[in-house]
Coordinates of C-alpha atoms and ligand atoms in Angstrom, one line a residue:
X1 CA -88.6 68.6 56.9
X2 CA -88.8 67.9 53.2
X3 CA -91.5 65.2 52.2
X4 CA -90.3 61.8 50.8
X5 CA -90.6 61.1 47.0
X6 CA -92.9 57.7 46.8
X7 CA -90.7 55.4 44.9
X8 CA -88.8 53.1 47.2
X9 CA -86.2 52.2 45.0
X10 CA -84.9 56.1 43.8
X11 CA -84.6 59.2 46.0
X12 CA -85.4 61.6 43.4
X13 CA -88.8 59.9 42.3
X14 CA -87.5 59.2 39.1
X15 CA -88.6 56.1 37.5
X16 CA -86.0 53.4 36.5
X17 CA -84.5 53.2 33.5
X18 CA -83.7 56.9 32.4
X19 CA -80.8 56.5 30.5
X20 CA -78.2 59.6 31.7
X21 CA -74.5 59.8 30.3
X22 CA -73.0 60.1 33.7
X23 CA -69.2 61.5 32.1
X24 CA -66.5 59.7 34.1
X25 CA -63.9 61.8 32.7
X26 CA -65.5 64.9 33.0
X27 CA -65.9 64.1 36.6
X28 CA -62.0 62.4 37.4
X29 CA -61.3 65.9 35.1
X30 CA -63.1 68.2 37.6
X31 CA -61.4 66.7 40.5
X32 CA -57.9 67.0 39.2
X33 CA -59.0 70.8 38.8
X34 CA -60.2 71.1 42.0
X35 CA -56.9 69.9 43.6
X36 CA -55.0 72.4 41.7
X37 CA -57.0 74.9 44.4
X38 CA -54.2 74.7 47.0
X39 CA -51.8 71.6 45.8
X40 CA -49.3 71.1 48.1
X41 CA -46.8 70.1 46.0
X42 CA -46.7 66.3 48.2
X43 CA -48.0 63.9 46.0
X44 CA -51.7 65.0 45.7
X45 CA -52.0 66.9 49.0
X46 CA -54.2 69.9 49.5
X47 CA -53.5 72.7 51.7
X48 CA -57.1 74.4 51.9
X49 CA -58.5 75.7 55.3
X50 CA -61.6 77.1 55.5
X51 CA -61.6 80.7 54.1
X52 CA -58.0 80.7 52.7
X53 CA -57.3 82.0 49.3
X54 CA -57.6 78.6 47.8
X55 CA -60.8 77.7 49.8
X56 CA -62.4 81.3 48.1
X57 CA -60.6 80.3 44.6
X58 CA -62.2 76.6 45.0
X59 CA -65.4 77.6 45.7
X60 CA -65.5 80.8 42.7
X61 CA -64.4 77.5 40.4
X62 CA -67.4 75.2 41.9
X63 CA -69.7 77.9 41.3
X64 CA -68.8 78.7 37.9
X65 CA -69.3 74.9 37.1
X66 CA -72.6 75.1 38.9
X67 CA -73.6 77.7 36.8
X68 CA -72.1 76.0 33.6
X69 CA -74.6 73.3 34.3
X70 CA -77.7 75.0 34.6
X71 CA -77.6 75.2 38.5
X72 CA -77.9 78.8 40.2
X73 CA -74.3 79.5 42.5
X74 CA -76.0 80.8 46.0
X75 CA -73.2 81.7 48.8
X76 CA -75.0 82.0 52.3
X77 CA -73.2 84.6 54.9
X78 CA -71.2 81.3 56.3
X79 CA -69.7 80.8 52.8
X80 CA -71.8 77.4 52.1
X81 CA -72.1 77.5 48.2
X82 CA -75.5 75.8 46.8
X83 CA -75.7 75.0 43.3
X84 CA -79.6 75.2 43.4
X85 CA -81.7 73.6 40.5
X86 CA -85.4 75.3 40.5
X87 CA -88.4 73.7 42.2
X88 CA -88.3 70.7 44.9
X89 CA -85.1 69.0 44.6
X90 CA -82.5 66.4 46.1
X91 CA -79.6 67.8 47.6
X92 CA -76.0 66.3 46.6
X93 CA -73.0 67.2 47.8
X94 CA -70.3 67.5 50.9
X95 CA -67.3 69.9 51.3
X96 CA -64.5 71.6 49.5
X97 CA -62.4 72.8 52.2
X98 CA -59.3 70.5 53.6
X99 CA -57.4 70.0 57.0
X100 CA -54.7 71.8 57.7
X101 CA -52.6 69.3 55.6
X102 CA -55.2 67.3 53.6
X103 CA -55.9 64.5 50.9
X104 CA -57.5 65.4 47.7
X105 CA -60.7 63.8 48.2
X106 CA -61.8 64.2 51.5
X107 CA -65.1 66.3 50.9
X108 CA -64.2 66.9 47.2
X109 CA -65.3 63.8 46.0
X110 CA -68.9 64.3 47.0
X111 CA -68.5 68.1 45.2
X112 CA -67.8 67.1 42.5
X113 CA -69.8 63.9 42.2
X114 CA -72.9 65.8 43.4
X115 CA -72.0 68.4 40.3
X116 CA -71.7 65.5 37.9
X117 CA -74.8 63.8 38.6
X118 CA -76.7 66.9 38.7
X119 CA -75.1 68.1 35.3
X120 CA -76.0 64.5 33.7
X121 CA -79.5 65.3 35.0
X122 CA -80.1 68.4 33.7
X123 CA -78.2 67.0 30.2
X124 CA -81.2 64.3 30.5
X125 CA -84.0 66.4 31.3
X126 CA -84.3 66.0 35.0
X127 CA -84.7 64.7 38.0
X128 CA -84.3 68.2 39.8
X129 CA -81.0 68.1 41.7
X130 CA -78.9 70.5 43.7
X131 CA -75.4 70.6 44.6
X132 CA -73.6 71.9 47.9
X133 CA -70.5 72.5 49.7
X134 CA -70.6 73.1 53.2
X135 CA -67.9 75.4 54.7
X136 CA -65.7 74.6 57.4
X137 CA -66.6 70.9 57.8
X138 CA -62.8 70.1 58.7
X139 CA -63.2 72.4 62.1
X140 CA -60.7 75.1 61.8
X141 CA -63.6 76.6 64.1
X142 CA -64.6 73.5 65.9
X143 CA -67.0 71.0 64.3
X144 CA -68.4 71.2 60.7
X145 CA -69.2 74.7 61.3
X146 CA -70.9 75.5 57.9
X147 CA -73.8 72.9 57.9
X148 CA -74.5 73.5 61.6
X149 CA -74.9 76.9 60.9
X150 CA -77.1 76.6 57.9
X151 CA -79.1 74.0 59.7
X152 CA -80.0 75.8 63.3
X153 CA -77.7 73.8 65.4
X154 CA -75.5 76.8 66.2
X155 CA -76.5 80.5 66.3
X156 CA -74.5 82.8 63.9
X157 CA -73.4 85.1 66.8
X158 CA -72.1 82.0 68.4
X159 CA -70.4 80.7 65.5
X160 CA -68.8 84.2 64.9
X161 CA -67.4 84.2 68.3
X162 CA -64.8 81.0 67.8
X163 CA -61.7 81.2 68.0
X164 CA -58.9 79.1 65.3
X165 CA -55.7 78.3 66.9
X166 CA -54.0 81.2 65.6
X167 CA -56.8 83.8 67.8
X168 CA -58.5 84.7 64.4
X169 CA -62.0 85.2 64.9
X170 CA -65.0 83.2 62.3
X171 CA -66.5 86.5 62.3
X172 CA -63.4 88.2 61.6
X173 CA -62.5 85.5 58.2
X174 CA -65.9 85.1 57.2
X175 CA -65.6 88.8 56.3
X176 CA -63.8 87.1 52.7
X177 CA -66.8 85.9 51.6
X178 CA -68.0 89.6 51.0
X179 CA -70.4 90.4 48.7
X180 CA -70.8 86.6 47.5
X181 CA -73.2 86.3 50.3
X182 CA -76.7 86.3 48.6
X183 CA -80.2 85.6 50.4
X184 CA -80.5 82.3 52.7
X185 CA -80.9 79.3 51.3
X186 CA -84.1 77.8 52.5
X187 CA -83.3 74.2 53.4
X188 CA -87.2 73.6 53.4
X189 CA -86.9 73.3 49.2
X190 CA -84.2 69.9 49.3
X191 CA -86.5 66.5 50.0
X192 CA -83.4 64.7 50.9
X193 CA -79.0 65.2 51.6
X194 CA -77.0 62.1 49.8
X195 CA -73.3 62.4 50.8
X196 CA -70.7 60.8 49.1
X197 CA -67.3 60.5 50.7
X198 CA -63.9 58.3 51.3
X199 CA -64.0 55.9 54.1
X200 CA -60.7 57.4 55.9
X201 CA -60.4 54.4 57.2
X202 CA -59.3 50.6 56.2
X203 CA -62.3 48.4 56.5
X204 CA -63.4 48.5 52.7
X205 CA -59.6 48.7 51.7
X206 CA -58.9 45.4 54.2
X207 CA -62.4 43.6 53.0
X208 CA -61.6 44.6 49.3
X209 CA -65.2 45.8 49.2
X210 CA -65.6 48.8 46.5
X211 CA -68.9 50.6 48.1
X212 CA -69.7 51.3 51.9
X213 CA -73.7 52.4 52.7
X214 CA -73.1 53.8 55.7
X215 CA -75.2 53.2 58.9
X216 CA -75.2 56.3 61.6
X217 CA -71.9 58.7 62.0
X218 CA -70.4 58.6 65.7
X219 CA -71.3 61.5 68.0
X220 CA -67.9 63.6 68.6
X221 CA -67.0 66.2 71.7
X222 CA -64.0 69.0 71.3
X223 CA -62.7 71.6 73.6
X224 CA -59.7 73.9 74.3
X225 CA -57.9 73.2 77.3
X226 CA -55.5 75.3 78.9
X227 CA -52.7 74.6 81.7
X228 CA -51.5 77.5 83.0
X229 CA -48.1 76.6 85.8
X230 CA -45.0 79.5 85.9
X231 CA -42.5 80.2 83.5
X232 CA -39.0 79.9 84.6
X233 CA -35.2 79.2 83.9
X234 CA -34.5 75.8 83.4
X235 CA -31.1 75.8 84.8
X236 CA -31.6 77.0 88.2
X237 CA -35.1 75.8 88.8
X238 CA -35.0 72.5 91.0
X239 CA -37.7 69.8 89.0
X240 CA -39.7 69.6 92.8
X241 CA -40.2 73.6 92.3
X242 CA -41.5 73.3 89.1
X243 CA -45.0 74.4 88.3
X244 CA -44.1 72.9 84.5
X245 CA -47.2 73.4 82.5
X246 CA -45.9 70.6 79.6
X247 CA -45.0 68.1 82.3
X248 CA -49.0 68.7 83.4
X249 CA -50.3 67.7 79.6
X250 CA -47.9 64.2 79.6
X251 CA -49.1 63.2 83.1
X252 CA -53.0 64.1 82.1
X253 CA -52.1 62.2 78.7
X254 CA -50.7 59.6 80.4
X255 CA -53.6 58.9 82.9
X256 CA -55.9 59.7 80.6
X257 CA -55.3 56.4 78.2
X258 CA -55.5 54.6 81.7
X259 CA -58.2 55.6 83.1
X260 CA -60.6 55.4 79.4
X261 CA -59.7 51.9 78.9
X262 CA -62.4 51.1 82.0
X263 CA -65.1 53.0 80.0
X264 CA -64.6 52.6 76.5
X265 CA -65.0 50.1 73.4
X266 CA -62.5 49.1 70.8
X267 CA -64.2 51.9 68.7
X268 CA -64.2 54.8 71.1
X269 CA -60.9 57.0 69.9
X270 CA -59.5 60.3 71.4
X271 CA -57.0 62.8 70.3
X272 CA -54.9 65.3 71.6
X273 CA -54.0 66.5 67.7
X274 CA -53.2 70.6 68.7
X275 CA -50.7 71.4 71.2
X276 CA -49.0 75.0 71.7
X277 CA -46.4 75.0 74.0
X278 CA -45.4 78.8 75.3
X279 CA -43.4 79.9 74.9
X280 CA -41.7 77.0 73.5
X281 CA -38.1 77.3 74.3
X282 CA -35.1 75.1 75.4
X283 CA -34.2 76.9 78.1
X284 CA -37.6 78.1 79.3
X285 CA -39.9 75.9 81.5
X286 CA -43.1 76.0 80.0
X287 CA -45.9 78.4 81.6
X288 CA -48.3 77.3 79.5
X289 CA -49.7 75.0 77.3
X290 CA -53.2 74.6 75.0
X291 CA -54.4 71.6 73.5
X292 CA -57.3 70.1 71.8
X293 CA -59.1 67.2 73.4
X294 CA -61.6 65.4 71.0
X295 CA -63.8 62.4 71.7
X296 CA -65.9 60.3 69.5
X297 CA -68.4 57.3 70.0
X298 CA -71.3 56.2 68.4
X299 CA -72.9 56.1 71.9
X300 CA -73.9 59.0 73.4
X301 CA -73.8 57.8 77.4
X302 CA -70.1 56.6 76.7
X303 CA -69.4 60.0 75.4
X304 CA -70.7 61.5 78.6
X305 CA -69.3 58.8 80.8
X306 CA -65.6 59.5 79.1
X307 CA -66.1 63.6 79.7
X308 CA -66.3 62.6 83.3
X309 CA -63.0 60.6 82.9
X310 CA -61.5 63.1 81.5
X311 CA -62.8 66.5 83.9
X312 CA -61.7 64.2 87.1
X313 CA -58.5 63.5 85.5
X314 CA -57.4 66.7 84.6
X315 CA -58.8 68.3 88.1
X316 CA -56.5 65.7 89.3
X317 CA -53.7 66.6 87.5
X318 CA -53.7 70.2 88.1
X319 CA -53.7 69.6 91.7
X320 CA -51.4 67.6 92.2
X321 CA -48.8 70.2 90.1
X322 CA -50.3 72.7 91.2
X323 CA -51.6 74.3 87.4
X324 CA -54.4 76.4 87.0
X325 CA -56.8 74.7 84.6
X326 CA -59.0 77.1 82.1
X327 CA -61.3 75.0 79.6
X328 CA -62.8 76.5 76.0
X329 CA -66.4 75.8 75.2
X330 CA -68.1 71.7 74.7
X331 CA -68.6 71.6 71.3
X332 CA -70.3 68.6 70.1
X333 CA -72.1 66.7 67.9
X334 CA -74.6 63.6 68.7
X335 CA -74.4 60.0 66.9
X336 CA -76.9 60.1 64.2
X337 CA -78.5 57.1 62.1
X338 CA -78.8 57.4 58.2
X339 CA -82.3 57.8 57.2
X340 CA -83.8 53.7 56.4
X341 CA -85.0 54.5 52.8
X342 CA -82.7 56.3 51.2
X343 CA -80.4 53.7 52.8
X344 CA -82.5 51.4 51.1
X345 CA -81.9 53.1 47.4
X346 CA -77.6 53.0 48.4
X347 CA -78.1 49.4 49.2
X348 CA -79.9 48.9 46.1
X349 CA -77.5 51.1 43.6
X350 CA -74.9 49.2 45.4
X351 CA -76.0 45.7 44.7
X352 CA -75.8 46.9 40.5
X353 CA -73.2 48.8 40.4
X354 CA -70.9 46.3 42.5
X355 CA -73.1 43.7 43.4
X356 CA -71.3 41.4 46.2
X357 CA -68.5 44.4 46.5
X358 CA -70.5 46.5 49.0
X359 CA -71.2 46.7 52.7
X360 CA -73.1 48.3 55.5
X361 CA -70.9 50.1 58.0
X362 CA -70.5 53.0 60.7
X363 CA -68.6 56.1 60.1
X364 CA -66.0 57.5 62.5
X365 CA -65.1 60.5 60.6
X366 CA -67.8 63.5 60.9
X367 CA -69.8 64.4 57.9
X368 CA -72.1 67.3 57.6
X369 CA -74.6 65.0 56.9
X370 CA -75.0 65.2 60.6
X371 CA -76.2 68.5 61.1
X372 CA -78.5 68.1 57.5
X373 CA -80.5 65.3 59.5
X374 CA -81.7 68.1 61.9
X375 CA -83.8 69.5 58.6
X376 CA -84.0 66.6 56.0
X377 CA -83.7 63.4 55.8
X378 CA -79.7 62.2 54.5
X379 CA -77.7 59.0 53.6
X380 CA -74.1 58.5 53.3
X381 CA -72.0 56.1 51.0
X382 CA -68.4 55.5 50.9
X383 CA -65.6 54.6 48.6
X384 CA -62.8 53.0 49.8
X385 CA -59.5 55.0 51.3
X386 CA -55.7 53.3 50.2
X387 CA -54.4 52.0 52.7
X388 CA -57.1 53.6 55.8
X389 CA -54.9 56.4 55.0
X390 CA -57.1 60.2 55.2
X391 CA -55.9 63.6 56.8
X392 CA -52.9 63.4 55.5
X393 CA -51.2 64.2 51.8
X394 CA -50.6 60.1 51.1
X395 CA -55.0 60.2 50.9
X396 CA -56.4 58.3 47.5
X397 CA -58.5 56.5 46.0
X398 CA -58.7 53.8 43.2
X399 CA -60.0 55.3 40.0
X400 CA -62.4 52.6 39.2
X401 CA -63.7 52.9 42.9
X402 CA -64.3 56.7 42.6
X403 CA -66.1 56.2 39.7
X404 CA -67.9 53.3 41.0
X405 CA -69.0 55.8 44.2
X406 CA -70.4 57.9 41.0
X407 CA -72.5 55.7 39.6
X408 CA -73.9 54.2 43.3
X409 CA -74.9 57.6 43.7
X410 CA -76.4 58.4 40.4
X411 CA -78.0 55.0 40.5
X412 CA -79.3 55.9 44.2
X413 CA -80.9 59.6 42.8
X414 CA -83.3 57.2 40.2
X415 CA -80.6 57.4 37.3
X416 CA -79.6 54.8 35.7
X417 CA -76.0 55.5 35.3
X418 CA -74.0 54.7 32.1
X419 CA -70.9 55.9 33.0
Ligands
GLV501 C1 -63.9 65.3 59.7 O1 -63.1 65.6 58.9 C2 -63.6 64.6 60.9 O2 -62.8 65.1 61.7 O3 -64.1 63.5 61.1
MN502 MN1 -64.8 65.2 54.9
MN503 MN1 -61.9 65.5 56.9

């Protein structure tokens, strides 16, 4: 674990009062850029899974910027790229890859933030600061697959082994990161993770707050499940013959929402977000059908206590309509709490930068700041989300509230931001 800097009021150890030209416009400039990387052509939607073209074209970009600003562009064998500035050093950053259909911002924003604060730095003669961005973090193999790699949580060979929803292998698309892929980056040279990110939610939009310092991140659970009944023609096929794998998802669904309610809090959540139907015709009763099931909570028991729900519901289910029942591997992440004095430095960059505009709160999205607690100690802020809206193309942020995320930040690393 990296040591702690003394000062109690800056991350970085720099004293107060370093004047750095953090450049707003260079930074709203560099995320305009970055969007171009897979633009879906809706408003400013992204289309930018992990290890697409785009993804590759993004991170090439990032790491020419990196390098542009005096930071050395390191890919590990995952495809994490680390701008890394030389000696001991604060780590910045968050990811570049998007959902499936995705927002502009979501991870971006605390790229390219991370590369503007460290470019300001090293315009102002220091503090030493390093720039990542994880890959994977939006789970086209599961959960933040990048960061848990590069932080011990999961094994290489493991991670490897997942599966996407379209069968492709991690081992098998990692193989575009080629010869990229430099030494390891030792996470034993970063003192501290900041990570700066849009709330995808609606409680700093509602509150008309501008800055979040966040708290702990919920603890999530995600597996493959597979129902498995017999395929068979749906005109001659009497409904009490049926062995109708779809019908087996709606009545598990169904139950499901039921049976939680007695176990959970207004903030648990769960989603059913992936469905493949097979073989997905109108005339054709369903054999099969695979879905996702994801849980999060920021208590650990509840998580376990809604797995139970959810095994004796779908064990239920199956044999009752007679299904066969085949379920992927747990994967999983635990609730983690943001470390107290880097907190601290957030609270304190947000009381200057928006003083009375700022407020401490959960997060219910997934960062990779998770995983980084397992080797350093890491913080998060947030910047509010129009409208709650995330995952989806409508995704933005005000300007001034981007920027004001920027300076919080900057502020928060021991530089006095004049952006
Ligand atoms: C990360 O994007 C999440 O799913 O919370
Ligand atoms: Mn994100
Ligand atoms: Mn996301």
């Amino acid at each position: 674990m990296g040591a702690l800097p003394p000062n109690p009021r800056s991350i970085s150890g720099q004293k107060k009062g370093s004047a750095v030209a953090l450049n707003s416009e260079r930074f709203v400039a560099d995320l305009h850029i970055l969007r171009t990387f897979g633009a879906s052509g809706v408003g400013k939607g992204v289309v930018r899974p992990a290890y697409s073209e785009a993804d590759m074209a993004a991170r090439d970009w990032l790491a020419s910027r990196m390098a542009e600003a005096g930071l050395e562009p390191r890919f590990d064998v995952m495809g994490n790229l680390f701008g890394v500035a030389e000696g001991p050093s604060l780590l910045l950053g968050s990811h570049s890859d998007s959902q499936p259909q995705g927002g502009w911002l979501d991870g971006a924003l605390g790229v390219v933030a991370a590369l503007e604060v460290a470019r300001a730095s090293v315009e102002a003669g220091g503090p030493a600061i390093s720039v990542v961005s994880f890959q994977d973090e939006e789970g086209r193999y599961g959960v933040t697959t990048g960061s848990n790699v590069w932080t011990g949580g999961l094994s290489l060979a493991d991670a490897d082994a997942l599966v996407d929803h379209d069968g492709v292998a991690l081992g098998e698309a990692r193989r575009v990161v080629g010869d990229r892929v430099g030494a390891p980056v030792d996470p034993a040279q970063f003192t501290a993770f900041v990570e700066l990110h849009i709330e995808q939610g609606a409680t700093l939009d509602t509150a008309g707050a501008q800055i979040g310092v966040v708290t702990d991140i919920v603890g999530i659970r995600d597996r493959v499940i597979t129902l498995t009944g017999q395929q068979n023609h749906a005109g001659t096929t009497a409904m009490a013959l049926r062995r109708d794998a779809f019908q087996g998802l709606v009545a598990f669904s169904g139950r499901l929402n039921e049976r939680l309610r007695n176990v959970v809090t207004p903030s648990s959540v769960w989603t059913i977000g992936h469905v493949a139907v097979a073989p997905n015709a109108s005339s054709i009763v369903p054999g099969q059908v695979r879905f996702s099931m994801q849980w999060r909570d920021g208590d650990a028991d509840r998580l376990a206590r809604m797995e139970a729900v959810i095994e004796e519901t779908l064990a239920e289910v199956a044999a009752e309509m007679n299904l066969g029942v085949e379920q992927g591997p747990l994967l999983g992440l635990e609730p983690v709490a943001m470390d107290g004095h880097l907190r601290a430095c957030l609270e304190a960059g947000a009381e200057a930068v928006a003083p009375g505009k700022w407020r401490r709160m959960p997060s219910g999205a997934l960062h990779d700041a998770t995983n980084v607690a397992r080797v350093m100690p890491v913080a998060m802020l947030f910047v509010p989300s129009i409208g709650g809206i995330s995952h989806a193309f409508e995704e933005d942020t005000d300007e001034a509230d981007l920027v004001a995320g920027l300076r919080v930040l900057a502020h928060a690393a021991g530089l006095q931001a004049l952006a």
